[in-house]
Structure formats: structure tokens, C-alpha cells
Short mmCIF file of C-alpha atoms and ligand atoms in Angstrom, two decimals:
data_model
loop_
_atom_site.label_atom_id
_atom_site.label_comp_id
_atom_site.label_asym_id
_atom_site.label_seq_id
_atom_site.Cartn_x
_atom_site.Cartn_y
_atom_site.Cartn_z
CA MET A 1 25.15 6.85 0.31
CA THR A 2 26.35 4.19 -2.02
CA SER A 3 24.28 2.55 -4.36
CA TYR A 4 25.40 -0.71 -6.28
CA GLU A 5 25.08 -1.49 -9.71
CA PRO A 6 23.23 -5.14 -9.58
CA GLN A 7 24.80 -8.37 -11.05
CA ILE A 8 22.98 -9.00 -13.96
CA TYR A 9 21.64 -12.77 -14.77
CA ASN A 10 20.91 -14.19 -17.77
CA SER A 11 17.14 -13.18 -18.59
CA LYS A 12 14.46 -12.28 -21.32
CA ILE A 13 11.06 -10.87 -20.74
CA THR A 14 8.75 -13.22 -22.03
CA GLY A 15 5.23 -12.99 -22.72
CA TYR A 16 4.54 -15.67 -20.10
CA VAL A 17 6.54 -13.55 -17.30
CA PHE A 18 4.86 -10.20 -18.32
CA ALA A 19 1.66 -11.96 -17.65
CA CYS A 20 2.72 -13.30 -14.13
CA TRP A 21 3.32 -9.76 -13.35
CA ILE A 22 0.13 -8.15 -14.27
CA LEU A 23 -2.07 -10.95 -13.11
CA ALA A 24 -0.46 -10.79 -9.77
CA ALA A 25 -0.63 -6.98 -9.99
CA PHE A 26 -4.48 -7.39 -9.75
CA GLY A 27 -4.07 -8.18 -6.23
CA GLY A 28 -3.22 -4.24 -6.03
CA LEU A 29 -5.99 -3.35 -8.09
CA MET A 30 -8.51 -4.99 -5.51
CA PHE A 31 -6.83 -3.33 -2.75
CA GLY A 32 -7.05 0.14 -4.56
CA TYR A 33 -10.73 -0.41 -5.62
CA ASP A 34 -11.68 -0.85 -1.75
CA ILE A 35 -9.64 2.41 -0.86
CA GLY A 36 -11.52 4.24 -3.25
CA ILE A 37 -15.13 3.01 -3.19
CA SER A 38 -16.00 3.64 0.21
CA GLY A 39 -15.73 7.31 0.24
CA GLY A 40 -17.83 7.89 -2.67
CA VAL A 41 -20.46 5.42 -1.17
CA THR A 42 -20.48 7.10 2.07
CA GLY A 43 -21.42 10.22 0.28
CA MET A 44 -24.23 8.68 -1.36
CA ASP A 45 -27.41 10.18 -0.13
CA ASP A 46 -29.51 6.59 -0.96
CA PHE A 47 -26.55 4.87 0.97
CA LEU A 48 -26.80 7.26 4.27
CA ILE A 49 -30.74 6.89 4.19
CA LYS A 50 -30.80 3.39 4.37
CA PHE A 51 -28.06 2.57 6.59
CA PHE A 52 -26.84 5.94 8.45
CA PRO A 53 -30.20 8.06 8.55
CA LYS A 54 -29.03 10.30 11.21
CA ILE A 55 -26.08 11.33 9.31
CA HIS A 56 -28.16 12.10 6.26
CA GLU A 57 -30.27 14.35 8.54
CA ARG A 58 -27.26 16.32 9.75
CA LYS A 59 -25.81 16.33 6.03
CA LEU A 60 -29.23 18.36 5.20
CA HIS A 61 -28.58 21.18 7.49
CA ALA A 62 -26.52 23.87 5.62
CA SER A 63 -25.65 25.92 8.41
CA GLU A 64 -24.23 22.87 9.99
CA ASN A 65 -20.25 23.23 11.02
CA ASN A 66 -18.36 22.64 7.65
CA TYR A 67 -15.42 20.67 9.36
CA CYS A 68 -18.09 18.67 11.54
CA LYS A 69 -20.94 17.29 9.37
CA TYR A 70 -19.52 13.75 8.57
CA ASP A 71 -17.95 13.04 12.12
CA ASP A 72 -19.66 9.74 12.63
CA GLN A 73 -17.91 6.68 14.35
CA MET A 74 -20.09 4.19 12.93
CA LEU A 75 -19.67 5.63 9.37
CA GLN A 76 -16.03 5.61 9.97
CA LEU A 77 -16.37 2.14 11.28
CA PHE A 78 -17.64 1.35 7.69
CA THR A 79 -14.50 2.31 6.24
CA SER A 80 -11.93 1.35 8.64
CA SER A 81 -13.40 -2.05 9.67
CA LEU A 82 -11.78 -3.56 6.48
CA TYR A 83 -8.25 -2.65 7.59
CA LEU A 84 -8.85 -4.35 11.20
CA ALA A 85 -9.58 -7.67 9.30
CA ALA A 86 -6.64 -7.16 7.02
CA LEU A 87 -4.21 -6.52 10.06
CA VAL A 88 -5.23 -9.71 11.60
CA SER A 89 -5.31 -12.08 8.57
CA SER A 90 -1.69 -10.97 7.34
CA PHE A 91 -0.50 -13.12 10.02
CA PHE A 92 -2.40 -16.08 8.66
CA ALA A 93 -1.23 -15.19 5.08
CA SER A 94 2.17 -15.18 6.28
CA LYS A 95 1.98 -18.58 7.25
CA ALA A 96 0.24 -19.53 4.05
CA CYS A 97 2.82 -17.75 2.13
CA THR A 98 5.47 -20.01 3.57
CA VAL A 99 3.96 -23.45 4.17
CA LEU A 100 1.56 -23.45 1.06
CA GLY A 101 3.21 -20.82 -1.27
CA ARG A 102 2.63 -17.26 -2.71
CA LYS A 103 0.51 -18.84 -5.36
CA PRO A 104 -2.05 -20.34 -2.91
CA THR A 105 -2.19 -17.30 -0.77
CA ILE A 106 -3.26 -15.12 -3.61
CA LEU A 107 -6.03 -17.70 -4.67
CA MET A 108 -7.48 -17.37 -1.29
CA ALA A 109 -7.00 -13.50 -1.58
CA SER A 110 -9.19 -13.23 -4.35
CA THR A 111 -11.77 -15.56 -3.19
CA PHE A 112 -12.46 -13.79 0.11
CA PHE A 113 -12.67 -10.61 -2.19
CA ILE A 114 -15.20 -12.30 -4.51
CA ALA A 115 -17.42 -12.97 -1.14
CA GLY A 116 -16.97 -9.75 0.38
CA ALA A 117 -18.40 -8.16 -3.04
CA ILE A 118 -21.56 -10.51 -2.87
CA PHE A 119 -22.19 -9.76 0.85
CA SER A 120 -21.65 -5.98 0.41
CA ALA A 121 -23.64 -5.46 -2.51
CA ALA A 122 -26.69 -7.64 -1.08
CA ALA A 123 -26.41 -5.91 2.11
CA GLU A 124 -30.08 -5.14 3.78
CA ALA A 125 -28.71 -4.45 7.21
CA LYS A 126 -25.69 -2.92 8.88
CA TRP A 127 -24.17 -6.25 9.70
CA MET A 128 -24.24 -7.73 6.27
CA LEU A 129 -22.36 -4.34 5.38
CA ILE A 130 -19.56 -4.73 7.86
CA LEU A 131 -19.29 -8.74 7.24
CA GLY A 132 -18.83 -7.55 3.62
CA ARG A 133 -15.89 -5.08 4.53
CA ILE A 134 -14.24 -7.98 6.91
CA LEU A 135 -14.43 -10.28 4.17
CA PHE A 136 -12.73 -7.61 1.75
CA GLY A 137 -10.48 -7.00 4.59
CA VAL A 138 -9.27 -10.61 4.63
CA GLY A 139 -8.99 -10.51 0.99
CA VAL A 140 -6.53 -7.58 1.28
CA GLY A 141 -4.73 -9.15 4.30
CA PHE A 142 -4.03 -12.13 2.11
CA GLY A 143 -3.24 -10.17 -1.34
CA ASN A 144 -1.09 -7.14 0.13
CA GLU A 145 1.25 -10.04 1.93
CA ALA A 146 1.65 -12.45 -0.93
CA VAL A 147 1.51 -10.14 -4.17
CA PRO A 148 4.32 -7.75 -3.17
CA LEU A 149 6.67 -10.82 -2.21
CA PHE A 150 5.70 -12.54 -5.39
CA LEU A 151 6.70 -9.81 -7.53
CA THR A 152 9.95 -8.99 -5.77
CA GLU A 153 10.81 -12.55 -5.92
CA ILE A 154 10.01 -13.38 -9.42
CA ALA A 155 11.79 -10.12 -11.05
CA PRO A 156 15.35 -9.89 -12.35
CA ILE A 157 17.24 -7.94 -9.93
CA GLN A 158 17.96 -4.96 -12.30
CA HIS A 159 13.95 -4.44 -12.69
CA ARG A 160 13.14 -5.39 -9.24
CA GLY A 161 11.80 -1.98 -8.22
CA ALA A 162 9.69 -1.35 -11.13
CA VAL A 163 8.29 -5.02 -11.12
CA ASN A 164 7.24 -4.39 -7.52
CA VAL A 165 6.08 -0.86 -8.18
CA LEU A 166 3.53 -2.52 -10.55
CA PHE A 167 1.49 -3.19 -7.42
CA GLN A 168 1.38 0.08 -6.44
CA LEU A 169 0.32 1.26 -9.98
CA PHE A 170 -2.34 -1.43 -9.78
CA VAL A 171 -3.62 0.05 -6.32
CA THR A 172 -3.74 3.63 -7.90
CA ILE A 173 -5.60 2.25 -11.04
CA GLY A 174 -8.07 0.65 -8.63
CA ILE A 175 -8.69 3.80 -6.94
CA LEU A 176 -9.25 5.46 -10.21
CA ILE A 177 -11.76 3.14 -11.57
CA ALA A 178 -13.52 3.21 -8.15
CA ASN A 179 -13.76 6.67 -8.56
CA LEU A 180 -15.14 6.74 -11.71
CA VAL A 181 -17.64 4.10 -11.03
CA ASN A 182 -18.82 6.01 -7.90
CA TYR A 183 -19.53 8.94 -10.34
CA ALA A 184 -21.55 7.11 -12.39
CA THR A 185 -23.43 5.07 -9.78
CA GLY A 186 -24.09 8.38 -7.86
CA MET A 187 -26.71 9.00 -10.60
CA ILE A 188 -28.37 5.59 -10.32
CA HIS A 189 -31.13 5.58 -7.69
CA PRO A 190 -31.57 3.96 -5.02
CA ASN A 191 -29.13 1.14 -5.75
CA GLY A 192 -26.16 2.77 -7.31
CA TRP A 193 -24.09 1.94 -4.00
CA ARG A 194 -24.69 -1.81 -4.38
CA ILE A 195 -23.22 -1.84 -8.11
CA SER A 196 -20.46 0.39 -6.74
CA LEU A 197 -19.55 -2.06 -4.02
CA GLY A 198 -20.61 -5.38 -6.19
CA LEU A 199 -18.26 -4.53 -8.99
CA ALA A 200 -15.21 -5.25 -6.62
CA ALA A 201 -16.06 -8.88 -7.80
CA VAL A 202 -14.37 -8.22 -11.09
CA PRO A 203 -10.93 -7.41 -10.13
CA GLY A 204 -11.48 -10.47 -7.54
CA ALA A 205 -12.58 -12.64 -10.40
CA ILE A 206 -9.47 -11.73 -12.75
CA LEU A 207 -7.03 -12.39 -9.85
CA PHE A 208 -8.90 -15.95 -9.34
CA ILE A 209 -8.06 -16.72 -12.77
CA GLY A 210 -4.56 -15.09 -12.70
CA SER A 211 -3.69 -17.16 -9.58
CA LEU A 212 -4.17 -20.30 -11.49
CA ILE A 213 -1.64 -19.11 -14.44
CA ILE A 214 0.99 -17.68 -12.79
CA THR A 215 4.19 -19.94 -11.03
CA GLU A 216 5.16 -20.22 -7.81
CA THR A 217 8.31 -18.42 -7.08
CA PRO A 218 11.70 -20.29 -6.94
CA PRO A 219 12.62 -18.97 -3.51
CA ASN A 220 9.55 -20.17 -1.93
CA LEU A 221 9.82 -23.54 -3.86
CA LEU A 222 13.30 -23.92 -2.37
CA GLU A 223 12.16 -22.99 1.32
CA ARG A 224 9.64 -26.05 0.85
CA GLY A 225 12.34 -28.43 -0.45
CA LYS A 226 11.36 -28.43 -4.03
CA VAL A 227 14.61 -28.00 -5.87
CA THR A 228 13.74 -29.34 -9.27
CA GLU A 229 10.37 -27.40 -9.61
CA ALA A 230 12.24 -24.20 -8.21
CA LYS A 231 15.00 -24.57 -11.01
CA GLU A 232 11.93 -25.35 -13.67
CA ALA A 233 10.14 -22.13 -12.37
CA LEU A 234 13.40 -19.92 -12.64
CA LYS A 235 14.09 -21.06 -16.28
CA LYS A 236 10.35 -20.38 -16.87
CA ILE A 237 10.37 -16.74 -15.52
CA ARG A 238 13.75 -15.86 -16.93
CA GLY A 239 12.93 -17.35 -20.54
CA VAL A 240 16.45 -19.02 -20.78
CA GLU A 241 17.92 -22.37 -20.12
CA ASP A 242 21.03 -21.30 -18.56
CA VAL A 243 20.16 -20.20 -14.88
CA GLU A 244 22.70 -21.74 -13.01
CA GLU A 245 24.51 -18.88 -11.48
CA GLU A 246 21.60 -17.11 -10.33
CA PHE A 247 20.02 -20.59 -9.06
CA GLU A 248 23.15 -21.23 -6.97
CA GLN A 249 22.57 -17.83 -5.19
CA ILE A 250 18.84 -18.55 -4.45
CA VAL A 251 19.81 -21.79 -3.01
CA ALA A 252 22.72 -20.43 -0.83
CA ALA A 253 20.05 -17.74 0.31
CA ALA A 254 17.25 -20.46 1.08
CA GLU A 255 19.68 -22.91 2.67
CA GLN A 256 20.48 -20.22 5.36
CA GLY A 257 16.77 -19.67 5.81
CA LYS A 258 15.80 -23.42 6.37
CA LEU A 259 17.81 -23.66 9.58
CA VAL A 260 15.48 -21.08 10.99
CA LYS A 261 12.55 -22.74 12.77
CA LYS A 262 10.80 -19.77 14.29
CA PRO A 263 10.76 -16.86 11.78
CA PHE A 264 8.74 -14.56 13.89
CA ARG A 265 11.12 -14.95 16.91
CA LYS A 266 14.08 -14.49 14.69
CA LEU A 267 12.82 -11.20 13.90
CA PHE A 268 13.25 -9.65 17.10
CA LEU A 269 17.18 -10.41 17.30
CA LYS A 270 19.44 -7.73 17.42
CA SER A 271 20.66 -8.18 14.04
CA ALA A 272 17.02 -8.19 12.66
CA PHE A 273 16.45 -4.93 14.20
CA PRO A 274 17.13 -2.83 11.23
CA ALA A 275 15.13 -4.28 8.77
CA LEU A 276 12.17 -4.65 11.52
CA PHE A 277 12.46 -0.82 12.46
CA ILE A 278 12.78 0.22 8.85
CA SER A 279 9.84 -1.85 7.34
CA ASN A 280 7.68 -0.81 10.15
CA ILE A 281 8.31 3.05 10.46
CA ILE A 282 8.02 3.37 6.72
CA GLN A 283 4.37 2.35 7.02
CA VAL A 284 3.61 4.66 9.79
CA PHE A 285 5.20 7.38 7.59
CA GLN A 286 3.68 6.19 4.62
CA GLN A 287 -0.08 6.69 6.42
CA PHE A 288 0.91 9.77 8.34
CA THR A 289 1.42 11.67 5.07
CA GLY A 290 -2.16 12.14 5.09
CA ILE A 291 -2.62 10.33 1.90
CA ASN A 292 -5.73 8.35 3.11
CA ALA A 293 -7.43 11.47 4.36
CA ILE A 294 -7.54 12.18 0.57
CA MET A 295 -8.12 8.82 -0.75
CA PHE A 296 -10.90 7.92 1.36
CA TYR A 297 -12.53 11.03 2.00
CA ALA A 298 -11.70 13.18 -1.09
CA PRO A 299 -15.59 13.35 -2.26
CA VAL A 300 -16.45 14.39 1.57
CA LEU A 301 -13.15 16.44 1.93
CA PHE A 302 -14.21 18.33 -1.48
CA GLN A 303 -17.59 18.54 -0.21
CA THR A 304 -16.68 20.38 2.89
CA LEU A 305 -15.00 22.87 0.83
CA GLY A 306 -18.19 23.81 -0.40
CA PHE A 307 -18.19 21.75 -3.91
CA LYS A 308 -21.80 20.21 -4.70
CA THR A 309 -21.81 16.08 -4.67
CA ASP A 310 -21.14 15.86 -8.42
CA ALA A 311 -18.45 18.56 -8.76
CA SER A 312 -16.81 16.76 -5.44
CA LEU A 313 -16.79 13.34 -7.05
CA LEU A 314 -15.42 14.80 -10.17
CA SER A 315 -12.41 16.37 -8.27
CA SER A 316 -11.64 13.19 -6.83
CA VAL A 317 -11.54 11.56 -10.24
CA ILE A 318 -8.73 14.40 -10.99
CA THR A 319 -6.89 13.59 -8.10
CA GLY A 320 -7.20 9.62 -8.85
CA LEU A 321 -5.87 10.37 -12.57
CA VAL A 322 -2.88 12.34 -11.18
CA ASN A 323 -2.32 9.38 -8.63
CA VAL A 324 -1.84 7.00 -11.57
CA GLY A 325 0.05 8.95 -13.80
CA SER A 326 2.73 10.01 -11.49
CA THR A 327 3.03 6.05 -10.34
CA PHE A 328 4.49 5.81 -13.61
CA VAL A 329 7.18 7.86 -12.57
CA ALA A 330 8.10 5.79 -9.89
CA VAL A 331 8.06 2.46 -12.40
CA PHE A 332 10.51 4.53 -14.72
CA LEU A 333 12.79 6.06 -12.05
CA VAL A 334 12.86 3.77 -9.17
CA ASP A 335 15.66 1.27 -10.51
CA LYS A 336 17.63 4.53 -12.27
CA PHE A 337 17.66 6.76 -9.40
CA GLY A 338 17.05 4.68 -6.43
CA ARG A 339 14.55 4.64 -3.63
CA ARG A 340 16.18 7.50 -1.47
CA LYS A 341 16.17 10.34 -4.26
CA LEU A 342 12.45 9.54 -4.73
CA LEU A 343 11.59 9.74 -1.36
CA LEU A 344 13.49 12.89 -0.33
CA GLN A 345 12.25 14.82 -3.70
CA ALA A 346 8.67 13.97 -2.63
CA SER A 347 9.08 14.91 1.11
CA VAL A 348 9.83 18.45 0.26
CA GLN A 349 6.91 18.44 -2.47
CA MET A 350 4.47 17.04 -0.11
CA PHE A 351 5.34 19.55 2.82
CA ILE A 352 4.94 22.52 0.94
CA SER A 353 1.56 21.21 -0.74
CA GLN A 354 0.28 20.41 2.83
CA VAL A 355 1.39 23.65 4.64
CA ALA A 356 -0.20 25.49 1.67
CA ILE A 357 -3.57 23.76 1.96
CA GLY A 358 -3.59 24.46 5.44
CA ALA A 359 -2.75 27.89 5.39
CA ILE A 360 -5.51 28.43 2.93
CA LEU A 361 -8.46 26.79 4.62
CA LEU A 362 -7.06 28.60 7.83
CA THR A 363 -7.31 32.04 6.25
CA HIS A 364 -10.39 31.26 3.74
CA LEU A 365 -12.65 28.89 4.98
CA LYS A 366 -14.92 29.29 8.11
CA ASP A 367 -16.94 27.02 10.10
CA SER A 368 -19.84 27.78 7.94
CA GLY A 369 -19.85 29.11 4.25
CA THR A 370 -17.93 27.76 1.44
CA LEU A 371 -14.45 28.74 -0.38
CA ASP A 372 -14.65 30.91 -3.14
CA LYS A 373 -14.22 29.28 -6.61
CA GLY A 374 -10.32 30.71 -7.15
CA MET A 375 -9.34 29.53 -3.70
CA ALA A 376 -11.27 25.86 -3.96
CA ALA A 377 -9.44 25.32 -7.57
CA LEU A 378 -6.18 26.06 -5.91
CA VAL A 379 -7.08 23.57 -3.03
CA VAL A 380 -7.49 21.08 -5.70
CA ILE A 381 -4.23 21.67 -7.52
CA LEU A 382 -2.47 21.49 -4.06
CA VAL A 383 -4.10 18.12 -3.39
CA CYS A 384 -2.63 17.19 -6.94
CA THR A 385 0.80 18.26 -6.35
CA PHE A 386 0.78 16.38 -2.92
CA VAL A 387 -0.95 13.13 -4.50
CA MET A 388 1.66 13.27 -7.38
CA SER A 389 4.61 13.35 -4.94
CA PHE A 390 2.98 10.51 -2.84
CA ALA A 391 2.62 8.46 -5.50
CA TRP A 392 6.19 8.27 -6.78
CA SER A 393 7.48 7.80 -3.41
CA TRP A 394 6.25 6.85 -0.15
CA GLY A 395 3.41 4.96 -1.85
CA PRO A 396 5.19 2.43 -3.88
CA MET A 397 8.36 2.33 -1.51
CA GLY A 398 6.28 1.38 1.45
CA TRP A 399 5.62 -1.89 -0.32
CA LEU A 400 8.91 -2.29 -2.16
CA ILE A 401 11.35 -1.70 0.62
CA PRO A 402 10.15 -4.09 3.10
CA SER A 403 9.90 -7.08 0.25
CA GLU A 404 13.85 -6.53 -0.47
CA ILE A 405 15.61 -5.90 3.07
CA TYR A 406 14.50 -9.67 4.64
CA PRO A 407 16.57 -12.53 4.32
CA ILE A 408 14.39 -15.46 3.14
CA GLU A 409 14.05 -17.00 6.54
CA THR A 410 12.23 -14.11 7.85
CA ARG A 411 11.06 -12.37 4.65
CA SER A 412 7.09 -13.17 4.79
CA SER A 413 7.14 -13.07 8.77
CA GLY A 414 8.60 -9.61 8.48
CA PHE A 415 6.81 -8.38 5.79
CA ALA A 416 3.52 -9.84 7.61
CA VAL A 417 4.33 -7.44 10.34
CA ALA A 418 5.10 -4.29 7.99
CA VAL A 419 1.67 -5.02 6.15
CA SER A 420 -0.01 -5.29 9.69
CA THR A 421 1.51 -2.02 10.66
CA ASN A 422 0.33 -0.62 7.61
CA MET A 423 -3.24 -1.89 8.20
CA VAL A 424 -3.16 -0.57 11.82
CA PHE A 425 -2.29 3.00 10.89
CA THR A 426 -4.73 2.99 7.79
CA PHE A 427 -7.19 2.15 10.25
CA VAL A 428 -6.21 4.74 12.54
CA ILE A 429 -6.30 7.43 9.83
CA ALA A 430 -9.70 6.18 8.38
CA GLN A 431 -11.09 6.04 11.73
CA ALA A 432 -9.93 9.09 12.99
CA PHE A 433 -9.55 11.50 10.18
CA LEU A 434 -13.07 12.83 10.32
CA SER A 435 -13.15 13.41 13.86
CA MET A 436 -9.83 15.26 13.81
CA MET A 437 -10.77 17.15 10.98
CA CYS A 438 -13.76 18.30 13.33
CA HIS A 439 -11.71 19.21 16.20
CA LEU A 440 -8.36 20.12 14.53
CA LYS A 441 -9.79 21.93 11.68
CA ALA A 442 -7.35 23.52 9.26
CA TYR A 443 -4.70 22.63 11.82
CA ILE A 444 -4.89 18.80 10.63
CA PHE A 445 -2.69 19.80 7.62
CA PHE A 446 -0.31 21.19 9.60
CA PHE A 447 -0.34 18.05 11.90
CA PHE A 448 0.43 15.83 8.59
CA SER A 449 3.21 18.59 7.36
CA ALA A 450 5.27 17.73 10.82
CA TRP A 451 5.29 14.08 10.11
CA ILE A 452 6.21 14.77 6.75
CA LEU A 453 9.28 16.63 8.28
CA ALA A 454 10.28 14.00 10.49
CA MET A 455 10.17 11.18 7.11
CA GLY A 456 12.52 13.37 5.43
CA LEU A 457 15.07 13.40 8.26
CA PHE A 458 14.53 9.80 8.22
CA VAL A 459 15.40 9.20 5.05
CA VAL A 460 18.87 11.40 5.25
CA PHE A 461 20.13 9.80 8.09
CA LEU A 462 18.36 6.01 8.51
CA LEU A 463 17.41 4.78 5.17
CA PRO A 464 20.29 3.08 3.23
CA GLU A 465 19.72 2.88 -0.46
CA THR A 466 18.18 -0.63 -1.66
CA LYS A 467 18.59 -0.15 -5.22
CA GLY A 468 20.54 -3.31 -6.81
CA VAL A 469 21.54 -4.86 -3.37
CA PRO A 470 20.71 -8.48 -3.92
CA ILE A 471 18.80 -10.03 -0.99
CA HIS A 472 21.48 -12.17 -0.06
CA LEU A 473 23.91 -9.36 0.34
CA VAL A 474 21.56 -7.04 2.32
CA GLU A 475 23.48 -7.45 5.80
CA GLU A 476 26.65 -7.00 4.33
CA ARG A 477 26.02 -3.92 1.99
CA LEU A 478 23.17 -2.25 3.93
CA TRP A 479 23.41 -2.85 7.55
CA ARG A 480 27.28 -3.55 7.97
CA GLN A 481 28.43 -0.26 6.09
CA HIS A 482 25.61 1.91 7.54
CA PRO A 483 26.78 4.42 10.51
CA VAL A 484 24.19 3.76 12.88
CA TRP A 485 22.92 -0.06 11.67
CA LYS A 486 26.23 -1.21 12.00
CA LYS A 487 26.07 -1.22 15.55
CA PHE A 488 23.25 -3.87 15.56
CA MET A 489 25.33 -6.55 13.71
CA PRO A 490 27.11 -9.20 15.29
CA SER A 491 31.03 -8.39 15.51
CA THR A 492 32.43 -11.52 14.60
CA ASP A 493 30.93 -13.35 11.49
CA HIS A 494 32.85 -10.84 8.93
CA GLY A 495 31.62 -11.05 5.63
CA ASN A 496 28.68 -12.97 6.83
CA GLY A 497 28.00 -16.24 5.58
CA MET A 498 24.67 -15.45 3.65
CA ALA A 499 26.57 -14.55 0.57
C1 BGC B 501 -1.09 2.84 0.37
C2 BGC B 501 -2.60 3.17 0.70
C3 BGC B 501 -2.92 4.37 -0.30
C4 BGC B 501 -2.70 4.48 -1.74
C5 BGC B 501 -2.78 5.42 -2.56
C6 BGC B 501 -0.72 2.72 -1.09
O1 BGC B 501 0.43 2.71 -1.15
O2 BGC B 501 -0.81 1.57 1.11
O3 BGC B 501 -2.91 3.23 2.00
O4 BGC B 501 -4.28 4.77 -0.06
O5 BGC B 501 -1.09 4.01 -1.48
O6 BGC B 501 -2.37 5.41 -3.77
#
């Protein structure tokens, strides 16, 4: 499929713009910290004794079924309630993003997050714990809506992929930090878990300060009729005075957008279908890679394989390191090779890893007993090769592609639907994984492999390359030239008025 060399406008990477990227990316760190912290916390005895004593009892029985000892709806609800809250709140976040702007939405995200940290750390009863999770969730809903859009909109087009991937990079750093924190607090009794949950306030506070420093994005300022401010903002983020040419393009795209009064309704027009379909199916696929079975439950998963608590936290630190390291590959290659190549290569690698894990567990792990050392090490290696390929593909592309295929008028609403879909399926995996593992046993890995196969086919046949395509030319270059998607485009307005 054709890929385009982007039209390059005047720009410099100034200290200020770099600071904007990094500060906003802290929204990703907040999200990642949350993903990483719950698995470790739910593996801690002190936490289980206080809130889930029955599960703790069950865990003590060594003869208990390997695949089922953590299957408890309430425990899973602890992990997954966050995603329900995030899913609902992303719609409010979309409104806030359009009407108030990306910057205040990021500020709100950090405030919810800090409140979540306070409630969780102070929890004396289950309801406080769940309330804390919900506040975290609202923070994630607001942050995940506003931050990727913000990054995509302030990036110079030739670096758009890399700048957006900073969000994912910080997600992975957040997960890793959470794993390290859990590793340390696991040794602090009886309140280690409080430290784990409370430290979430740190990235929250950094994002709070960051949100006061960053600029509003030019497309959003224009969307709200603030023409002079938009131009000033563009000069500031490009680090040059002469921004005329790029500014005209953004104005043209924003003018088009202003004509649209009901952005959510516009999303359901036939011509919006390709973007709607692609941005949502990518979320379903991202979650059905099975990544969060590992991210949330790595310590539990490794304990299932017969590692002791310490060893299993350590193994999840290793997978966390691999996750961060491999995301750099995406930062450096996404604007060079494009999105499709990374996704395709990764689908093959993920498929092989999952099938191999399934095969080892099927042949070597019985309902009780443990894996022998060599096999257990091999499983850790395979988990790493799986995580590695996710990190340079479906992880970052899940946030990048939906942020670059909508025109301005449906961008925040379209992106909000995608964020919610991501949260629904993250919820499904978080809620169902432990039960699925109990019923499907080793076959769960074959279940994920089948999804990965479908994803590869999707990329081959349905995903156009978005690298270097300016947002105002998406319809003309992506949809109208694609054998399947061109059928959804109105036939009359040739060349379309958006350019
Ligand atoms: C996904 C998360 C996942 C993380 C792993 C993100 O892109 O949305 O669900 O846990 O990547 O690094």
C-alpha cells in the first residue's frame, strides 16, 4: 500500500515543546502505573487478609487447582472497576476536550487521579477501595482521551508517530515503576499495599503541574474561534515565526469542522464508517492480544506456574523492562517504516509466542504441581518475546491510529468512542481472565492466538498506511484510494473540499 512523504512545514524542536511532550506524556505514566499496580497488590497477603480473607485461605492450600486459585469475581472487580469508570467518563472527557480544551481536560484528569490515590491509600473498607478505583478510572478516562489527541495535534507531522508514541512509552514506564514499587512494598508489612496505591499521586501531581505549563493545541483553539491565540500557540510549539502555510491548513480543516453541530451523530454517517470501524476494531484487537492477562496478572500468572511470590514479582519486573525497552523501537521506527509493517511483523511474533506458551503449559503444567525450572524459564522468555512485539505495535498503534484518522469535527468524539471501546475490552479481560484461565486452562493461550491471526489479516486487507498523511487529507488519501473503503465515500465531491 502506498505511503506518503509528509509535507514538512517550518519547525524547530525547542525546549518548551519538548517539555510539553514529556509533561503530557505523564498522563500515560498515570495510566500505566494503575495497570501495573493492581496485579502486585492483589498478590500481597496483607491486602488479601484485610479485604479478601476467603481468597487468602484458598491461596494457602497448596493442593488447590493451579489454574483456579485466584478465580474470584470480587477480586477481579477490584482490578476492573477502574475501566468501567474510565469508559463512562471518556464521553464527558470528549465534551470537555472540545468545549474547554485539551489542556483543562488534562488538568481534570490529574485531579481525579490524585483523589483516587488518597482514597485507595486510606482504604479501611472495600467500598473505599472501590471508590478509589473509580476515581482513578475517571482520571484515566479524561487522561486517555485528552493526552493522545494533545500529542498528535502539537507534533510536527514528520514526527507525529514518535510524539504520540511517547504516551505509550510512558504507559510502559508507569507499569514498570509499579512493578518495582510492588517488589519493594511487598516486603513492608502490613501496609505495603497502601504505599503502592498511594504513590499513584506522584505522577498525578506531576501531570497537574504539567497541565498548567503546557499550551492549548492550535486546532482546538480554532475550533473554539480563538484565531489569534491559535496562531500564537502554533508559533510557540514550532519555535519559528513563519507558520503561515501550516496555519492555513489547520484553519481550513477547522472551518470545515465548525459546520458540524452534532459530532457524535456525524460519526454514524456512511462516510465516517472506515474511521469508526478501524479505530474501534484496533481497540478490540489490542485487548484480545491477551496483553493485559500479563500486565494485570503477571505476578499471579507466574505464581500459577509455581514461582514463589518474590520470584514472580521479579519476573514481572523483567517483562516490564522488556516492555519499556521495546517501545523505544516504536518511537524510532514508526515514522520511518510506517504503522503497517510494525503491526504485521508483531502479529507473527506474538502468534508464535502465544502458541508456544500454550503448548508448554498443556504438556507440562498439570492442575496441581509446578513447572520444572527450565520450562518455567522458557515460559518467561516467551512472555518477553510476546510483550516485546506488542510494545512496538498494537500497544502504541492503539492510541496513535485513532488519533490521526478523524477530521477535526469528529476527532474528539471519534477518539472518545475508541477510548471507551478500549476500556470495555480491558474491563472484559480484567474481569474474565482469571475465570477464563480456570476453565480454559492452557487453552486460553490458543484462544488469544486465534485473535492474533485475525489481526494480521485485518492489517493486510483493511488497514491503510497512515504515516505522513496530513489529517486534512485523510479522506482523499486513505479512504478514496482503498479498495474496500472507497465504497463508503460519497461519489460526487471529487477531491473533497477538506484539503
Ligand atoms: C494498552 C494497555 C496495556 C499496555 C501495556 C496499552 O497500550 O492500552 O491495556 O496494558 O499498553 O503496555
